[in-house]
XYZ file of C-alpha atoms in Angstrom:
587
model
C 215.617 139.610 171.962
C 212.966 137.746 170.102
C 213.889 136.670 166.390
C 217.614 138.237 166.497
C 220.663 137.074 164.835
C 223.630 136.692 167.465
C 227.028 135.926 166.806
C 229.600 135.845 169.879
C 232.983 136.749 168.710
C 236.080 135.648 171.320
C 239.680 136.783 170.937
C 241.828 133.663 170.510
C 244.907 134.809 169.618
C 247.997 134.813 171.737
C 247.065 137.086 174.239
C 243.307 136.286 174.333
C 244.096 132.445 174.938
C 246.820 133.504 177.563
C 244.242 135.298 179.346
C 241.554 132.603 179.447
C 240.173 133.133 175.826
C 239.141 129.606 175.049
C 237.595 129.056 178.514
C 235.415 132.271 178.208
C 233.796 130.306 174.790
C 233.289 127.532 176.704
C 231.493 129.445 178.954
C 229.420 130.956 176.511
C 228.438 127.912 174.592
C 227.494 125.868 178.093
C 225.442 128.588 179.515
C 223.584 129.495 176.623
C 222.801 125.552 175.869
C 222.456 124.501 179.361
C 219.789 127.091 180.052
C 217.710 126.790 176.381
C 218.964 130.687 176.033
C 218.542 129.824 172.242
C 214.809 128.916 172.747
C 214.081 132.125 174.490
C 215.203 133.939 171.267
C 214.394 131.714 168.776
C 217.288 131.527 166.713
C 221.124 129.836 167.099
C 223.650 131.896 168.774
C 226.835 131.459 166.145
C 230.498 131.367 167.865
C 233.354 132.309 166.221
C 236.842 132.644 167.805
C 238.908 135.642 166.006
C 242.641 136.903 165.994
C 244.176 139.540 167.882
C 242.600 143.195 167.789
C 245.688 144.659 168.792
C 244.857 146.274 172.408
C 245.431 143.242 174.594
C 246.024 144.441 177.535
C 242.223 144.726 177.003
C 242.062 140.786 176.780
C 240.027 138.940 176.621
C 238.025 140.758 173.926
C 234.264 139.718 173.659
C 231.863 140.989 171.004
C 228.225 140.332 171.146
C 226.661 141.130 168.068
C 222.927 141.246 167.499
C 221.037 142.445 164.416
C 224.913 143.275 163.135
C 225.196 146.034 165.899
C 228.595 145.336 167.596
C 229.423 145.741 171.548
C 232.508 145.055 172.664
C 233.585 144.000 176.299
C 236.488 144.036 177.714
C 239.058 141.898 180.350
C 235.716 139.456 180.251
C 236.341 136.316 182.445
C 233.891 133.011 182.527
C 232.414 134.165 185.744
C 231.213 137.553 183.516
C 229.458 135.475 181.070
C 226.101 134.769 182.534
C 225.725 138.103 183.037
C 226.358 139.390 179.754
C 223.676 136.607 178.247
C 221.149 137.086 180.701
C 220.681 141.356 180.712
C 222.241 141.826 176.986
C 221.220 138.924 174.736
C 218.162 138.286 176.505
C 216.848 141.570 177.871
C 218.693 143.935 175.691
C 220.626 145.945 177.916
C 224.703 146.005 177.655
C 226.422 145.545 180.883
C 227.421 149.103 180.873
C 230.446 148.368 183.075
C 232.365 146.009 181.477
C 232.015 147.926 178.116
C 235.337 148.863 176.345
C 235.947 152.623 177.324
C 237.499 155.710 175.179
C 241.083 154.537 175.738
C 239.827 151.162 173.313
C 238.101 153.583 170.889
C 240.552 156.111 170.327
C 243.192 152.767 170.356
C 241.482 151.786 167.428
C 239.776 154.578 165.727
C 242.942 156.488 165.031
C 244.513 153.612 163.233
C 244.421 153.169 159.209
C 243.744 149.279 159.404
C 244.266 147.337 155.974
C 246.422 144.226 156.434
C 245.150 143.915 160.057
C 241.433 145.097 159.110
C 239.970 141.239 159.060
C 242.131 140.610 162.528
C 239.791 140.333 165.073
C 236.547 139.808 163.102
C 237.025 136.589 161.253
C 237.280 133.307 161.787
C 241.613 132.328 161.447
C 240.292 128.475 160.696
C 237.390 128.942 158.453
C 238.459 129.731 155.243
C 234.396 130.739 154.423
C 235.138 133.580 155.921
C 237.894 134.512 154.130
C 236.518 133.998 151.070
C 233.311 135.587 152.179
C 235.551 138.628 152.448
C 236.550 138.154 148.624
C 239.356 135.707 149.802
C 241.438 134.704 146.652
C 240.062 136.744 144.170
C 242.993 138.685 143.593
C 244.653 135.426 143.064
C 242.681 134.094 140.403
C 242.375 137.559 138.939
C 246.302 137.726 138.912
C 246.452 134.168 137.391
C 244.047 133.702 134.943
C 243.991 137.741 133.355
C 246.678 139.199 133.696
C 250.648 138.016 132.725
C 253.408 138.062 135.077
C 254.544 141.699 133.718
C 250.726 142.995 134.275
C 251.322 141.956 138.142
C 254.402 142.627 138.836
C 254.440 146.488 137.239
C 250.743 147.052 139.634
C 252.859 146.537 142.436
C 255.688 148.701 141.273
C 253.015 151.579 140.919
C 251.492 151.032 144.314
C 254.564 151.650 145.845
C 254.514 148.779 148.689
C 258.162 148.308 149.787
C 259.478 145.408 151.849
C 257.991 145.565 155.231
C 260.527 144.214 156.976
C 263.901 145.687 156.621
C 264.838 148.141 154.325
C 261.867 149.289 152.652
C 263.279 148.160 148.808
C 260.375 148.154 146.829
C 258.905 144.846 146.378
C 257.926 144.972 142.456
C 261.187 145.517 141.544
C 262.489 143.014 143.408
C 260.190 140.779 142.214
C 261.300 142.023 138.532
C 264.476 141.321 138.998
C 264.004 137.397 140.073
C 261.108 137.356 137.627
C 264.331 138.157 134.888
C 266.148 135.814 135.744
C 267.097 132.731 133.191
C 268.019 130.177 136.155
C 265.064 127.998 137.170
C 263.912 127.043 139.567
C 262.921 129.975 141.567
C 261.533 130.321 145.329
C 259.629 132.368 147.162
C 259.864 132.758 150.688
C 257.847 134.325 153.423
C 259.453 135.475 156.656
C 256.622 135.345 159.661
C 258.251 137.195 162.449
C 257.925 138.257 165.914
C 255.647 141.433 164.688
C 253.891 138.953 161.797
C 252.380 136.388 164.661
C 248.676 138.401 164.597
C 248.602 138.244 160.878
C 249.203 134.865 160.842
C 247.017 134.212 164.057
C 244.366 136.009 162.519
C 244.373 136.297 158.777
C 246.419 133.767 157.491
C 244.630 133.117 154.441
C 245.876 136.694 153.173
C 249.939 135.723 153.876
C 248.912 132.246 151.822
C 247.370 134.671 148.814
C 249.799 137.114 148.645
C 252.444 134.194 148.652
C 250.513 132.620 145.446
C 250.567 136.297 143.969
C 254.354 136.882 144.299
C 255.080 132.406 143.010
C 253.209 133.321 140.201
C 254.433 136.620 139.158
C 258.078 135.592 139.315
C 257.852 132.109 138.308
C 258.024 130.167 141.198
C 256.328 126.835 141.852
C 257.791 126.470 145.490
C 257.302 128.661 148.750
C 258.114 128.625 151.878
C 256.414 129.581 155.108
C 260.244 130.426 157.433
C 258.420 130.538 160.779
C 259.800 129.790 164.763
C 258.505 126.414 165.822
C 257.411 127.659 169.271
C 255.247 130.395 167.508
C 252.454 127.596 167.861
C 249.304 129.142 167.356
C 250.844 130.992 164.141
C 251.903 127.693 162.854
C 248.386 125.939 163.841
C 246.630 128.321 161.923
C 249.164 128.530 158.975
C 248.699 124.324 158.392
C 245.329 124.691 158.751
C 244.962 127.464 155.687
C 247.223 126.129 153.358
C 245.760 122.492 153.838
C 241.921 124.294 153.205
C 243.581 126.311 150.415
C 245.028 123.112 148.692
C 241.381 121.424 149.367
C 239.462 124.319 147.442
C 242.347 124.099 144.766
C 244.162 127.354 145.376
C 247.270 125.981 145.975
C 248.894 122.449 144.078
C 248.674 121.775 140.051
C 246.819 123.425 137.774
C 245.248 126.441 140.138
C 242.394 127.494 138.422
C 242.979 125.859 135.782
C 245.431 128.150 134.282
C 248.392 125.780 133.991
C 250.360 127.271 136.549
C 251.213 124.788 139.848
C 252.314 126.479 142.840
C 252.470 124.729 146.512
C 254.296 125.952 149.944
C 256.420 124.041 152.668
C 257.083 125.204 156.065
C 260.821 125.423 157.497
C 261.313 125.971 161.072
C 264.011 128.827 162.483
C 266.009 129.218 165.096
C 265.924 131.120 167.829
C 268.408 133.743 166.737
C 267.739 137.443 165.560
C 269.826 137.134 162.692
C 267.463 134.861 160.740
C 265.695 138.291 160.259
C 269.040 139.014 157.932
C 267.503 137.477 154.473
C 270.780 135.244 153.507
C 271.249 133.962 156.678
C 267.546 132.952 156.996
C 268.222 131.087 153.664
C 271.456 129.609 155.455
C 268.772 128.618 157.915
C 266.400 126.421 155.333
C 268.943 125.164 153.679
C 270.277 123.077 157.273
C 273.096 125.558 157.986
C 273.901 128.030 160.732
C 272.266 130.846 159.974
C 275.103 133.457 159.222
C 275.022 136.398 156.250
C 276.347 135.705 153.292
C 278.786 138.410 151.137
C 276.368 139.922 148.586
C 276.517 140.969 145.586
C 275.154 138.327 143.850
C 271.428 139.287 146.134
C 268.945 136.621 146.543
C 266.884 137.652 143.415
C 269.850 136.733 141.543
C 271.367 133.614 143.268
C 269.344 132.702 146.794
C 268.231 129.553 148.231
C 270.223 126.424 146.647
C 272.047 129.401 144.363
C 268.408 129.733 142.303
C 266.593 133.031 142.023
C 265.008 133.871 145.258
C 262.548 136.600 146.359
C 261.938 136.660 149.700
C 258.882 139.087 151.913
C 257.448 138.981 155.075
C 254.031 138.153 155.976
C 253.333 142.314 156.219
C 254.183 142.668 152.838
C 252.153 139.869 151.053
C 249.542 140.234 153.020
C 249.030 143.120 150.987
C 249.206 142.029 147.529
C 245.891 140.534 147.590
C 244.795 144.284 148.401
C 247.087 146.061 145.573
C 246.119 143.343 142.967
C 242.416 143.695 144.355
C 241.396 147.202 145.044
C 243.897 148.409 142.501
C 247.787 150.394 142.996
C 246.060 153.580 142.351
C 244.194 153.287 145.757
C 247.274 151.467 147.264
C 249.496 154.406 146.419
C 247.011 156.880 147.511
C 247.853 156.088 151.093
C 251.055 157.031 152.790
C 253.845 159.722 151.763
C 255.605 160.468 148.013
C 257.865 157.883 148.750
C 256.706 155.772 151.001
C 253.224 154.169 150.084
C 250.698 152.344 152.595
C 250.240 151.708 156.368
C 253.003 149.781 158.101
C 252.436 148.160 161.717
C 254.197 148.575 164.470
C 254.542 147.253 168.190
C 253.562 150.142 170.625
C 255.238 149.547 173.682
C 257.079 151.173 176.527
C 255.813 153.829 179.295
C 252.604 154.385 176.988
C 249.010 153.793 177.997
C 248.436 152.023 175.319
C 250.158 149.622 174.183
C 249.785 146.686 171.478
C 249.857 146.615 167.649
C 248.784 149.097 165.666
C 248.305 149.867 161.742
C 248.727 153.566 160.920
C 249.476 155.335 157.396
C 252.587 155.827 156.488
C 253.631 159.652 157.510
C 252.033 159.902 160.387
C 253.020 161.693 163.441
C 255.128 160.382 165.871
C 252.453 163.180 168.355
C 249.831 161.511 166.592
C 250.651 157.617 167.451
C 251.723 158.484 171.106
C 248.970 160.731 172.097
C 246.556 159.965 169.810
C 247.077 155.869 169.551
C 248.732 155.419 172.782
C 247.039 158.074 174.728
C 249.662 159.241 176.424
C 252.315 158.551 178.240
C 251.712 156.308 181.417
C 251.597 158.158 184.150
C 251.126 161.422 182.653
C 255.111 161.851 182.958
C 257.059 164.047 180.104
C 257.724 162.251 177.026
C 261.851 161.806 176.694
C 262.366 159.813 173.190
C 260.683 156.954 171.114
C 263.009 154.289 169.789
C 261.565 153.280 166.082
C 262.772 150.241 164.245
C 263.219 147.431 166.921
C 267.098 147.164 169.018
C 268.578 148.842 166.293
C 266.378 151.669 165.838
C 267.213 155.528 166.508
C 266.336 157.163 169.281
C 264.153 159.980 168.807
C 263.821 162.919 171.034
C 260.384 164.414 172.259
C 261.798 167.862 170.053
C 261.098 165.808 167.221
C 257.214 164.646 167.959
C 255.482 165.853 165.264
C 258.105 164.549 162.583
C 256.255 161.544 160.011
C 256.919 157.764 160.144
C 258.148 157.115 157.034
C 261.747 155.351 155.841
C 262.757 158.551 154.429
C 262.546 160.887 157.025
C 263.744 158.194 159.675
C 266.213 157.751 157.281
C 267.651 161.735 158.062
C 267.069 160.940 162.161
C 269.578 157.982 162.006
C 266.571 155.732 162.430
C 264.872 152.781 160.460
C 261.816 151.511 160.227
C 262.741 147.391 160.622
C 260.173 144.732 161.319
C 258.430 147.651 163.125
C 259.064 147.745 166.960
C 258.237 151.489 168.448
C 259.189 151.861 172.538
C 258.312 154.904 174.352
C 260.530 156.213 177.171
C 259.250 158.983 179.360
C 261.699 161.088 181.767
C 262.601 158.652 184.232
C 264.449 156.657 181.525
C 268.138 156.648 181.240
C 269.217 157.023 177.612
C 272.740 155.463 178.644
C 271.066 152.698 180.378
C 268.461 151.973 177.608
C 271.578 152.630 174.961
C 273.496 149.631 176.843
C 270.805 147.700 177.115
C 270.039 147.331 172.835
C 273.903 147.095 172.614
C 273.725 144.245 174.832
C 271.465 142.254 173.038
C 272.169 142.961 169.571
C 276.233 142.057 170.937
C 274.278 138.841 172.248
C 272.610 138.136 168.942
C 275.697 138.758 166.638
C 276.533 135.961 164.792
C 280.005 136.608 164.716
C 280.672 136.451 161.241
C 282.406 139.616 160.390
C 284.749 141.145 162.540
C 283.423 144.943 162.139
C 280.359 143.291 164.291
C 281.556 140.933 166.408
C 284.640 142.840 168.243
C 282.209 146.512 167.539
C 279.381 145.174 169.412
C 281.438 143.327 172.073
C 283.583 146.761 172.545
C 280.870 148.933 172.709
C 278.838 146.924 175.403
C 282.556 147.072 177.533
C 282.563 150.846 176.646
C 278.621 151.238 177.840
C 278.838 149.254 181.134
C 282.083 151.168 182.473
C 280.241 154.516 181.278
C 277.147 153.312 183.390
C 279.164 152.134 186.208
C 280.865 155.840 186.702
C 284.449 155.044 185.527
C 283.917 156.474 181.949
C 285.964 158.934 180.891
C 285.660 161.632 177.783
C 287.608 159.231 175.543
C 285.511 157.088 175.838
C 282.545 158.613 173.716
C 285.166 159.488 171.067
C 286.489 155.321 170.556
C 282.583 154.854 170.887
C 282.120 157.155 168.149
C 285.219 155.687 166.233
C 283.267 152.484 166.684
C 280.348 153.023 165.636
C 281.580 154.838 161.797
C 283.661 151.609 161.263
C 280.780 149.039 161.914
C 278.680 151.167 160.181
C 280.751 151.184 156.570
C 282.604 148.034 157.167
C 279.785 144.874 158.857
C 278.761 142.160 156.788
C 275.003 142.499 157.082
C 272.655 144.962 158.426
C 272.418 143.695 161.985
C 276.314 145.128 162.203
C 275.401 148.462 160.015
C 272.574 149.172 161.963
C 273.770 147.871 165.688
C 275.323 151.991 166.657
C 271.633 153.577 165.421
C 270.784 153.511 169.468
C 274.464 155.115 170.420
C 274.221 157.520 167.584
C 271.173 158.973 168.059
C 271.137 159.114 171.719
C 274.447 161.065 172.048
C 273.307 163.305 169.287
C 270.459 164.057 171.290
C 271.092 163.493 174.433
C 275.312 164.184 174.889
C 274.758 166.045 178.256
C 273.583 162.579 180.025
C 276.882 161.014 178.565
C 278.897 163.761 179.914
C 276.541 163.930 183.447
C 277.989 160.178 183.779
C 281.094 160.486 182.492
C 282.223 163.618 184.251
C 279.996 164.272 187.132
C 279.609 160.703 188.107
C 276.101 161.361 187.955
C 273.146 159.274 186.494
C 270.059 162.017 186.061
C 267.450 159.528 185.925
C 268.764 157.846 189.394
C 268.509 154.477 186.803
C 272.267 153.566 186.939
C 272.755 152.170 190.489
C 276.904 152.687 190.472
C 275.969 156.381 190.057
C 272.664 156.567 192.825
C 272.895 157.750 196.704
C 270.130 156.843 198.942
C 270.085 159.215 202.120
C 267.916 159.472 204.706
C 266.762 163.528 205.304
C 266.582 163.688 209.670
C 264.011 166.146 209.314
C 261.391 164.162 207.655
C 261.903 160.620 209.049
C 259.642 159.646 211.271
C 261.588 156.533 213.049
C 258.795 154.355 211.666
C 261.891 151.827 210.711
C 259.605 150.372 207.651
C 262.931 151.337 205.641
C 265.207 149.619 208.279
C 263.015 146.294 208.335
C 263.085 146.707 204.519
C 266.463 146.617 203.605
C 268.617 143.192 203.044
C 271.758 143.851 203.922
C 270.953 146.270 207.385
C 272.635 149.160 205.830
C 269.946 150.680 207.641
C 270.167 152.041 211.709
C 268.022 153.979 213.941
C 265.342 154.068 217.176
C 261.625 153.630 216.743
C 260.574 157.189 216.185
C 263.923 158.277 215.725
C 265.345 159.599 212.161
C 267.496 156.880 210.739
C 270.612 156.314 209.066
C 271.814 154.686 205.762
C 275.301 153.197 206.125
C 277.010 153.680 202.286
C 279.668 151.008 202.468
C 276.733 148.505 203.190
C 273.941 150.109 200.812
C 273.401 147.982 197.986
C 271.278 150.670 196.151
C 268.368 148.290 195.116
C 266.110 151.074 196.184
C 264.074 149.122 198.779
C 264.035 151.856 201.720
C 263.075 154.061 198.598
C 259.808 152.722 197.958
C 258.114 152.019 200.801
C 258.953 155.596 202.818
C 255.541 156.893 203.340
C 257.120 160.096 204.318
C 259.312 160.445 201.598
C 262.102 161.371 203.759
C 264.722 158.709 201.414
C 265.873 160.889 198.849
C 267.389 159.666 195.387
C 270.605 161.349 193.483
C-alpha cells in the first residue's frame, strides 16, 4: 500500500469504550510504530477516535480507510489488530471475516441520518473537524445576516417540533419568548438518556444550535441540563464549548456582531421527572425537581420567572441544518405535519438493536424488519411500545401504520424522548403493562394527587391481576383510573402514565380476562399463574431436572419418569430449561 493515505477510525463512545475501544487504538498506534508499518507505506497513518454509530452490539467499530475507501470491522479486539495492519494496510487484502455483515448494512442503510450523520465519522474533540464539515456557519449566517424574525420564521417553515416531548413546534415557541418584554431570557438544553451519542459524538452541533436559538430569542445565557454520571457526554460537552469560546463562537461580541452569548452547565438528578420542563427548571434553580402549575409556560415566565425556551439536544442539533441547508429542504422530509427524522432507541426481542435516525412517517414494518431485521429468534411479532414507559402499546395488526406524533397520537401513543421496545409472542402484555406502571409509580414525584395515589393504585391493581386474584372489577377501577389521571395530573408524566394500560387492554383485553378469569397467564410469564409438570411418557429418569431444582420439589429413580411436587415448586423454571427431552411442560 505504497503512497496511500490511511486514517484508522475507533468507536469511542459509550459502548465502544465499554467494550475495549480505547485499548484497540492503543493497539493500533503501538503496532504500527513499533514495527515502522508507516515506513513500509510511506506516509502517516492518522487516528481519530469517533462517536457512536448506533449498532453497538457491533462494538467495537473499526474503520480502516485508505485512498477514502471505507471498511468497516466489527467486535475488533487488540489481539485482531495486527492482523488487520499486516494483510489490509500493508498487503491490501480486508480480513474478510471480521468484516461487518448485511445485518450492519441494512442497520444503517435504511436509516435517514441527519442529526446523527457526523456520529461515528468525526472527531467529538477536534473542533477542525467540525468546522471542516461547515461547523458554525449557520451560526454566523444567523447572526450577522439575518434578524431574529428572519430566524426564527425559517424554523417555523421547516416544521421541526420539540424532540423531546410533545412535538410543539419549536419556532413558535421560540416566538413567543422572543415577544416577550421581560429580560433576561434563557435558553436551555436538555441532554437526555437518548441525547448521550449526540453529545458523545457531535457536540459541536448541540453548542450551534444552542447559539442559534440565544440569539434568535434574545438570550445571552444557556444552559447545558445534563446527569453528572453521563461522563463521557459531559467530557466532550466542556471540551466544545471551551474550543468554541477559544475560536470566538461563544462569549462577547461573536463575530463581531454585537451580540454576547455564553453557556453554563447544571447537573440533574437522577429522577425521570427532570424530563418534565418546569421541574427540570426547579432542578437548576437548587430545588426538588417537581412540576410547576402552568399557565404562565416557560416562554412566558421560566427559570428565575424570566422568559425561558427550553429544547433538547435532538432538536438544536438541527438548527444548524434548517438555518444551513434551508426549511424548504428541512420540511421536505417527514409527513404534512410532522417534518424531519426523529431518533429512537431500538430495543427489545429485535435483532437489531441500537439507535437509529429514520424519517418521520415511516413504517413501524419498515423499522422492525427493515432496521431491526427482525425479530430475534424469528418468533411472531406481538406489539412495539413507542414513546419510552409511557408510550402505547402497539399491536403487530398495526405494522405498517407511520411514526409520526399525529398518527401515534390516534393509537393512544406518543412519541417522547424516543424509546421504541419490541415484544415478540412470548411477552406478557400484563406483565410488561405492570412493569412501566411500576416504574413510572417509582418515578412520580408525588406532587399531584391524580399521579401519586393513580400510579400507586394501578401498580396494586396490576400485581394482584398478575398474581391470579384479579377479578372483572378490577379492569373497570383500572379504567376509572386511568380517565381521571389522564384529565386531572399536574404534568405529563401523570397524563401520560395509563398510555401502557390503555393501549394494551384495547388491544389485547382477552390476556386481561385469560388472567383474571381463567387464572391463566398465556405467555407462561406470570409465575402465580404457571404449572410445571412432568409428562411420564417422555421423561427419561435422567434426574438433570431433579439435581436442578432448589427447593427438591423434584422426586424420582434414575431412569425412572419423575415427579414435580406443587406445594414445594417454586416455579422459577429451572427443571424447564435444562430437560433435554422436553418432557417438563409449561401452562
Amino acid at each position: 500500500m505504497k503512497n496511500s493515505s490511511i486514517e484508522i477510525k475507533v468507536c469511542m463512545g459509550t459502548s465502544g469504550r465499554a467494550s475495549g475501544g480505547a485499548d484497540v487504538l492503543r493497539a493500533f498506534k503501538q503496532f504500527i510504530h513499533e514495527n515502522g508499518i508507516e515506513a513500509q507505506i510511506s506516509k502517516r497513518c492518522g487516528y481519530k477516535k469517533v462517536g457512536c454509530r448506533g449498532f453497538c452490539s457491533k462494538d467495537v467499530l473499526v474503520d480502516v480507510v485508505i485512498n477514502g475507501e471505507k471498511t468497516t470491522y466489527q467486535s475488533v479486539k487488540p489481539i485482531m489488530v495486527e492482523r488487520i495492519v499486516s494483510e489490509h494496510i500493508v498487503n491490501g487484502e480486508p480480513v474478510s471475516e471480521w468484516l461487518t455483515k448485511e445485518d450492519y448494512e441494512s442497520f444503517h442503510n435504511k436509516q435517514y441520518k441527519i442529526v446523527l450523520g457526523p456520529c461515528g465519522e468525526i472527531d467529538p474533540e477536534n473542533i477542525e473537524d467540525y468546522l471542516n464539515m461547515n461547523g458554525y456557519k449557520a451560526a454566523k449566517k444567523a447572526i450577522t445576516q439575518m434578524s431574529r424574525d428572519d430566524v426564527i420564521k425559517k424554523v417555523i417553515m421547516s416544521g421541526l417540533r420539540g424532540r423531546g416531548g410533545s412535538g410543539f413546534l419549536t419556532g413558535r415557541k421560540w416566538e413567543i419568548c422572543k415577544n416577550q418584554h421581560e429580560n433576561p431570557k434563557y435558553i436551555i438544553c436538555n441532554v437526555g438518556e437518548v441525547n448521550r451519542p449526540l453529545a458523545e459524538g457531535n457536540p459541536h452541533a448541540i453548542i450551534e444550535g444552542l447559539l442559534i436559538g440565544g440569539y434568535a430569542i434574545g438570550a445571552e445565557k444557556g444552559y447545558i441540563y445534563i446527569r453528572e454520571r453521563y461522563h463521557i457526554s459531559v467530557e466532550r460537552l466542556h471540551t466544545a464549548i471551551s474550543q468554541a469560546r477559544e475560536k470566538g463562537f461563544i462569549g462577547k461580541n461573536i463575530f463581531n456582531s454585537g451580540f454576547s452569548f455564553d453557556i453554563d452547565f447544571s447537573f440533574g438528578t437522577e429522577a425521570f421527572i427532570c424530563g418534565e420542563e418546569t421541574a427540570l427548571m426547579e432542578s437548576i434553580e437548587g430545588k426538588r425537581a417537581m412540576p410547576r402549575f402552568r399557565p404562565p409556560f416557560p416562554a412566558q415566565k421560566g427559570l428565575w420567572g424570566k422568559p425561558t425556551v427550553i429544547n433538547n439536544a435532538e432538536t438544536l442539533s438541527n438548527i444548524p441544518i434548517i438555518i444551513g441547508k434551508g426549511a424548504k429542504w428541512y420540511s421536505s422530509i417527514g409527513t404534512k405535519e410532522s417534518k424531519g427524522t426523529k431518533v429512537f432507541t431500538l430495543s427489545g426481542k429485535v435483532k437489531n438493536t441500537g439507535l437509529v435516525e429514520i424519517p418521520m412517517g415511516m413504517s413501524l414494518r419498515d423499522i422492525v424488519y427493515g432496521i431491526g431485521g427482525g425479530v430475534e429468534g424469528d418468533k411472531a411479532l406481538k406489539a412495539v411500545q413507542v414513546g419510552g414507559p409511557s408510550g402505547g402499546l402497539i399491536p403487530v395488526s398495526m405494522i405498517d401504520m407511520g411514526l409520526d406524533y399525529e398518527s401515534l397520537s390516534k393509537v393512544g401513543s406518543i412519541v417522547g424522548s424516543g424509546g421504541m421496545v419490541v415484544f415478540d409472542e412470548d411477552d406478557c402484555i400484563v406483565s410488561v403493562t405492570k412493569f412501566f406502571i411500576e416504574f413510572l409509580q417509582r418515578e412520580s414525584c408525588g406532587k399531584c394527587t391524580p399521579c401519586r395515589i393513580g400510579t400507586k393504585r394501578m401498580l396494586e391493581l396490576l400485581t394482584k391481576i398478575t398474581e391470579g386474584k384479579g377479578e372483572d372489577s378490577d379492569l373497570e377501577t383500572l379504567e376509572r383510573l386511568s380517565s381521571l389521571m389522564t384529565s386531572s395530573s399536574l404534568c405529563g408524566l401523570g397524563r401520560t402514565a395509563p398510555n401502557p394500560f390503555i393501549t394494551g387492554l384495547s388491544h389485547f383485553r382477552d390476556e386481561y380476562i385469560a388472567h383474571i378469569r381463567d387464572k391463566k397467564c398465556p405467555a407462561g410469564v406470570c409465575t402465580a399463574l404457571i404449572t410445571f409438570t412432568i409428562m411420564e411418557e417422555l421423561c427419561k429418569g435422567c434426574t438433570l431436572c431433579k439435581k436442578k431444582c432448589p427447593v427438591g420439589a423434584i422426586t424420582g429413580e434414575v431412569k425412572k419418569p419423575h415427579k414435580i411436587d406443587p406445594d414445594l415448586c417454586i416455579k422459577c423454571g429451572a427443571c424447564f430449561k435444562v430437560c433435554k427431552f422436553k418432557a417438563i411442560k409449561k401452562e
